[in-house]
Amino acid sequence: MIYNTFGIPATADRYITVSAKDELLDLLQHDTLLHTKPFFVLGGGSNIIFARHYPGTILHLENKGIHLVQELPQSQEVLVEASAGENWDSFVQHCIANGWHGTENLAAIPGTVGASPVQNVGAYGVEAKDIIHSVHTFEVSTGNERTFSRDECRFGYRDSIFKKELKGQYIVWSVTFRLSRTFTPDLRYKAIADAIASSGIETPTPQQLADTIASVRWAKLPRPEETGSAGSFFKNPVVDATQYERLKAEYPDMVAYPAADGYKLAAGWLIEHTGWKGRSLGRCGVYSKQALVLVNLGGCTGQEVINLADAVTADVYKKFGITLEKEAIIL
Ligand code: EPU
């Protein structure tokens, strides 16, 4: 089995699946290797590039379950807990079927529920942080359970405390979402509003919105079952106002959005304008419909991905003076 959506054959010292709390506790409390050698928690493998043999343990969470924790009648909200090992899109579909709203714009994202808070997944105007209530974890060093409130997770753009200050210290076991019984379609993202309008729908149902999101998504991004990729390979860089003004003056059609601390530039646009879109190095390519995505052209190795990523990063830096940061994790 290949446990990464890029489709890179990979090996590790150990590969362990965990589906029950007791199994995880037992590992955390009694397994010496887990504490003396590296370990990595694998979700759907949709954001991971295996570049070499992994010299430690790959822990694959397969715990399942989605349940309603609490109804909050005054606000029409519900708290719903989902296990880390649940497939993300199945969770979205389950919510829609139960009339729990808020996940629709995140339909069709590959990966698992457990990964959603770690990298604060986001698409089409919504981020996981907008609907996360709390995150339930196990501390690696002690096996103690700890619940992080939304604020404690310190969410940022594709970022959280679990990737930064507490990296490797806590294992996400389940996530509680604050969803709504009332459905208000979020059509702030222009491509989605346009797609809804052009299909003649006036007010989309939750399912229609999720289906539209999925079709807009798959028009630009490769389907993991057809073409290996890790979704967006790079983050969209955030620059300060001075740098933005300088670039905008030189490249008036550059795509950028105001962000909390400056401007977020569309990395896909930057890469496209270095001429890399649709080009390749070895068996790794820059996707022809979305330059932010690197794809496996067949038999690609982790090293080939790194080589292409480095070449793209160098050219973006040369042309725009901006250093792209990887969104994908290289192991
Ligand atoms: N663009 C180009 N050329 C390209 C690609 C994009 O000019 O080759 C321009 C587009 O025309 C558009 C702008 O860049 O004006 C933004 O493109 P897009 O809407 O495709 O979104 P993105 O910023 O490239 C982000 C997320 C995606 C998410 C989409 C939709 C990141 C790193 N990526 O991509 O998330 O699906 O927005 O919300 O933030 C992922 O994280 O794996 C991922 C797929």
XYZ file of C-alpha atoms and ligand atoms in Angstrom:
375
model
C 0.000 0.000 0.000
C 1.128 3.543 -0.698
C 0.014 5.852 2.097
C 0.659 9.203 0.433
C -1.342 10.953 -2.271
C 1.814 11.905 -4.197
C 2.231 8.176 -4.824
C 5.847 7.945 -3.726
C 6.914 4.462 -2.628
C 8.315 4.814 0.877
C 9.581 2.741 3.765
C 9.956 3.290 7.504
C 11.483 1.345 10.379
C 7.942 0.670 11.661
C 4.400 1.318 10.522
C 1.732 1.010 13.222
C -2.001 1.527 12.950
C -4.018 2.587 15.968
C -7.791 2.528 16.154
C -8.575 2.438 19.886
C -7.626 4.762 22.732
C -6.156 1.891 24.750
C -3.807 0.972 21.921
C -2.529 4.535 21.723
C -2.155 4.793 25.506
C -0.282 1.522 25.605
C 2.140 2.781 22.952
C 2.668 6.144 24.635
C 3.247 4.613 28.049
C 5.216 1.478 27.235
C 6.822 1.697 23.810
C 10.445 2.763 24.165
C 11.113 3.143 20.449
C 8.404 5.779 20.199
C 10.284 7.896 22.697
C 13.838 7.266 21.574
C 13.477 7.440 17.789
C 11.494 9.821 15.546
C 7.803 9.230 14.956
C 5.289 10.810 12.666
C 1.486 10.739 12.792
C 0.087 10.068 9.349
C -3.422 11.159 8.420
C -4.495 10.800 4.804
C -0.913 11.335 3.604
C -2.198 14.150 1.401
C 0.385 16.705 2.412
C 3.465 14.553 2.831
C 6.458 13.909 0.616
C 8.556 10.917 1.620
C 12.052 11.821 0.507
C 13.980 8.934 2.073
C 13.574 5.910 4.337
C 11.895 7.153 7.523
C 14.161 6.217 10.441
C 11.427 5.725 13.014
C 7.742 4.988 13.483
C 4.868 6.017 11.252
C 1.720 6.055 13.363
C -1.442 5.834 11.319
C -4.598 6.775 13.232
C -7.638 4.820 12.151
C -10.050 5.685 14.960
C -13.566 6.259 13.668
C -16.788 7.881 14.872
C -18.794 11.080 14.480
C -21.337 12.073 17.096
C -23.483 14.946 18.230
C -22.104 16.157 21.566
C -24.499 18.982 22.355
C -27.370 21.018 20.946
C -27.178 24.740 21.702
C -30.814 25.648 21.002
C -30.507 29.373 21.625
C -27.893 29.878 18.948
C -29.153 27.066 16.685
C -25.660 25.596 16.982
C -24.479 22.052 17.552
C -21.224 20.641 18.823
C -20.135 17.608 16.811
C -17.130 15.460 17.658
C -15.301 13.541 14.943
C -12.447 11.060 15.371
C -9.032 11.888 13.916
C -9.041 8.846 11.628
C -12.262 9.822 9.837
C -11.886 10.777 6.198
C -12.438 14.535 5.920
C -14.863 14.518 3.013
C -16.931 11.685 4.544
C -17.208 13.885 7.629
C -18.386 16.832 5.494
C -20.998 14.632 3.789
C -22.130 13.221 7.140
C -22.644 16.763 8.472
C -24.651 17.775 5.406
C -26.838 14.663 5.713
C -27.545 15.494 9.364
C -28.333 19.169 8.801
C -25.199 20.419 10.593
C -23.844 23.321 8.567
C -20.539 25.106 8.164
C -18.347 22.462 6.519
C -19.777 22.789 2.968
C -16.998 24.999 1.529
C -14.426 22.474 2.720
C -15.967 19.634 0.698
C -13.688 17.306 -1.275
C -10.452 18.204 0.529
C -8.347 15.035 0.695
C -7.094 13.984 4.123
C -8.409 13.212 7.570
C -10.253 15.006 10.374
C -7.134 14.715 12.568
C -5.051 16.766 10.153
C -7.596 19.579 9.877
C -6.572 21.476 13.027
C -2.867 20.746 12.656
C -2.547 22.680 9.438
C -5.810 24.609 9.634
C -6.988 23.387 6.239
C -8.863 25.891 4.174
C -10.541 26.459 0.852
C -13.017 28.799 -0.834
C -13.161 31.387 1.931
C -13.418 29.032 4.918
C -10.731 27.627 7.198
C -11.012 24.780 9.703
C -10.470 27.311 12.505
C -13.802 28.967 11.625
C -15.703 25.846 12.700
C -13.398 24.190 15.241
C -14.583 24.377 18.851
C -11.858 22.287 20.515
C -9.209 19.666 19.831
C -8.734 16.560 21.984
C -5.230 15.195 22.215
C -2.866 12.828 24.004
C 0.422 14.136 25.268
C 3.181 12.018 23.790
C 5.532 12.112 26.799
C 2.929 11.166 29.440
C -0.128 9.738 27.685
C -2.252 12.347 29.474
C -5.338 13.625 27.688
C -5.573 17.340 26.992
C -8.274 19.391 25.306
C -7.202 22.566 23.517
C -9.771 25.310 23.099
C -9.926 26.986 19.704
C -7.896 29.938 20.997
C -5.258 27.698 22.517
C -4.667 26.159 19.085
C -3.250 29.535 17.880
C -4.515 29.034 14.372
C -2.910 30.904 11.501
C -2.848 30.491 7.743
C -2.135 26.730 7.296
C -0.693 26.854 10.781
C -1.376 25.984 14.429
C 0.377 25.368 17.732
C 0.621 21.678 16.729
C 2.953 22.584 13.851
C 4.944 25.134 15.821
C 5.489 25.423 19.592
C 4.083 21.976 20.416
C 5.249 20.153 17.311
C 5.445 16.407 17.936
C 4.274 16.757 21.540
C 0.554 16.027 21.201
C -1.404 13.560 19.105
C -4.793 14.783 17.896
C -7.354 12.104 18.737
C -10.613 13.889 17.889
C -11.913 17.314 16.963
C -15.116 19.017 18.128
C -16.734 21.356 15.621
C -19.251 24.123 16.292
C -21.743 23.861 13.449
C -25.106 25.424 12.786
C -28.621 24.104 12.302
C -29.217 27.109 10.062
C -27.673 27.124 6.617
C -26.243 30.354 5.225
C -24.318 29.678 2.019
C -20.880 31.287 2.053
C -20.405 32.590 -1.490
C -17.702 35.151 -0.806
C -15.247 33.331 -3.058
C -15.944 34.672 -6.530
C -15.404 31.439 -8.481
C -18.034 29.749 -6.309
C -20.603 32.533 -6.608
C -20.044 32.517 -10.392
C -20.421 28.744 -10.650
C -23.655 28.822 -8.633
C -25.037 31.673 -10.748
C -24.109 30.040 -14.040
C -25.863 26.810 -13.075
C -29.074 28.819 -12.674
C -29.380 28.120 -8.929
C -30.637 31.071 -6.919
C -30.132 29.821 -3.379
C -28.104 26.620 -3.185
C -28.958 23.812 -0.805
C -26.058 22.626 1.367
C -25.554 19.645 -0.956
C -25.625 21.849 -4.067
C -23.030 24.138 -2.520
C -20.747 21.229 -1.562
C -21.139 19.726 -5.047
C -20.298 23.071 -6.663
C -17.239 23.428 -4.432
C -16.116 19.939 -5.447
C -16.546 20.636 -9.151
C -14.700 23.987 -8.977
C -11.971 22.227 -7.026
C -11.545 19.349 -9.468
C -11.537 21.690 -12.469
C -8.188 23.053 -11.251
C -6.679 20.446 -8.969
C -5.659 16.896 -9.882
C -7.767 14.121 -8.392
C -5.508 12.089 -6.103
C -6.829 8.799 -7.524
C -5.738 9.886 -11.033
C -2.604 11.994 -10.561
C -0.280 12.003 -7.576
C 0.062 15.368 -5.829
C 0.055 16.952 -2.382
C -2.503 19.639 -3.231
C -0.960 23.096 -2.963
C 2.730 22.431 -2.593
C 3.605 25.975 -1.470
C 1.878 28.488 0.791
C 0.710 31.811 -0.574
C 3.373 34.240 0.715
C 2.360 37.194 2.844
C 4.340 40.406 2.235
C 4.200 43.838 3.859
C 2.558 46.840 2.194
C 5.848 48.309 0.941
C 6.893 45.141 -0.836
C 3.373 44.703 -2.210
C 3.310 48.254 -3.636
C 6.709 47.757 -5.227
C 5.681 44.499 -6.909
C 2.255 45.798 -7.922
C 3.878 48.775 -9.642
C 6.064 46.449 -11.654
C 3.422 43.733 -12.234
C 0.008 45.438 -12.280
C -1.898 42.190 -12.961
C -0.317 40.321 -10.029
C -2.996 38.563 -7.929
C -3.005 39.536 -4.232
C -5.477 39.809 -1.344
C -5.310 42.021 1.744
C -4.262 39.925 4.765
C -4.016 40.645 8.483
C -0.359 41.676 8.326
C 0.008 42.900 4.744
C -0.935 41.220 1.469
C -1.219 37.576 0.548
C 0.154 36.969 -2.932
C -1.143 34.132 -5.143
C 1.889 31.865 -5.336
C 0.289 30.133 -8.333
C 0.440 33.427 -10.212
C 4.070 34.030 -9.235
C 5.088 30.526 -10.345
C 3.133 30.814 -13.583
C 4.965 34.048 -14.364
C 8.364 32.417 -13.974
C 7.321 30.159 -16.847
C 7.229 26.956 -14.794
C 3.524 26.133 -15.260
C 3.200 22.865 -17.168
C 6.971 22.261 -17.149
C 8.797 19.429 -15.431
C 12.088 18.280 -14.008
C 12.649 14.549 -14.017
C 9.357 12.820 -13.282
C 7.887 15.692 -11.288
C 5.874 18.430 -12.947
C 4.231 21.793 -12.248
C 0.535 21.112 -12.872
C -0.716 22.674 -16.078
C -4.008 23.957 -14.610
C -2.701 25.273 -11.270
C 0.951 26.161 -10.846
C 0.843 25.867 -7.056
C 0.543 22.110 -7.396
C 3.424 19.755 -8.135
C 2.444 16.436 -9.702
C 3.848 12.953 -10.056
C 4.320 12.278 -13.773
C 4.818 8.573 -13.048
C 7.435 6.933 -10.865
C 8.550 10.217 -9.301
C 10.809 10.022 -6.238
C 10.850 12.323 -3.221
C 14.214 13.688 -4.327
C 12.755 14.648 -7.712
C 9.987 16.575 -5.931
C 12.592 18.415 -3.871
C 14.661 19.199 -6.982
C 11.680 20.707 -8.784
C 10.496 22.594 -5.683
C 14.010 24.060 -5.250
C 14.211 25.093 -8.909
C 10.778 26.788 -8.766
C 11.614 28.494 -5.467
C 14.920 29.784 -6.865
C 13.253 31.222 -9.980
C 10.452 32.893 -8.004
C 13.093 34.446 -5.776
C 15.142 35.594 -8.753
C 12.182 37.268 -10.444
C 10.144 38.600 -7.518
C 12.507 38.571 -4.517
C 10.090 36.341 -2.612
C 10.986 33.089 -0.891
C 8.213 30.516 -1.228
C 7.507 28.381 1.809
C 6.428 24.791 1.368
C 2.975 23.794 2.561
C 3.752 20.127 2.054
C 5.854 18.400 4.702
C 9.051 16.717 3.519
C 9.903 13.670 5.594
N -3.343 31.660 -10.275
C -2.596 31.890 -11.398
N -1.906 30.852 -11.964
C -1.947 29.608 -11.438
C -2.710 29.376 -10.274
C -3.398 30.417 -9.687
O -2.553 32.999 -11.930
O -1.320 28.728 -12.009
C -4.148 32.741 -9.714
C -5.623 32.475 -9.981
O -6.036 32.966 -11.210
C -6.311 33.172 -8.842
C -5.285 33.113 -7.723
O -4.041 32.775 -8.317
O -6.557 34.505 -9.168
C -5.657 32.113 -6.641
O -5.779 30.820 -7.196
P -6.767 29.715 -6.578
O -8.108 30.281 -6.413
O -6.625 28.475 -7.392
O -6.238 29.493 -5.112
P -4.782 29.369 -4.483
O -4.513 30.577 -3.684
O -3.795 29.020 -5.545
C -5.609 28.352 -2.228
C -5.306 27.176 -1.354
C -5.962 25.906 -1.880
C -7.461 26.144 -1.952
C -7.718 27.344 -2.875
C -9.169 27.712 -2.929
C -3.144 27.614 -0.370
C -1.700 27.255 -0.318
N -3.873 26.986 -1.262
O -4.972 28.131 -3.487
O -5.729 24.886 -0.925
O -8.144 25.004 -2.449
O -7.012 28.493 -2.370
O -9.566 28.310 -1.747
O -3.589 28.447 0.409
C -4.244 23.122 -0.397
O -3.938 23.762 0.612
O -3.721 22.001 -0.656
C -5.185 23.683 -1.325
C -5.512 23.079 -2.463
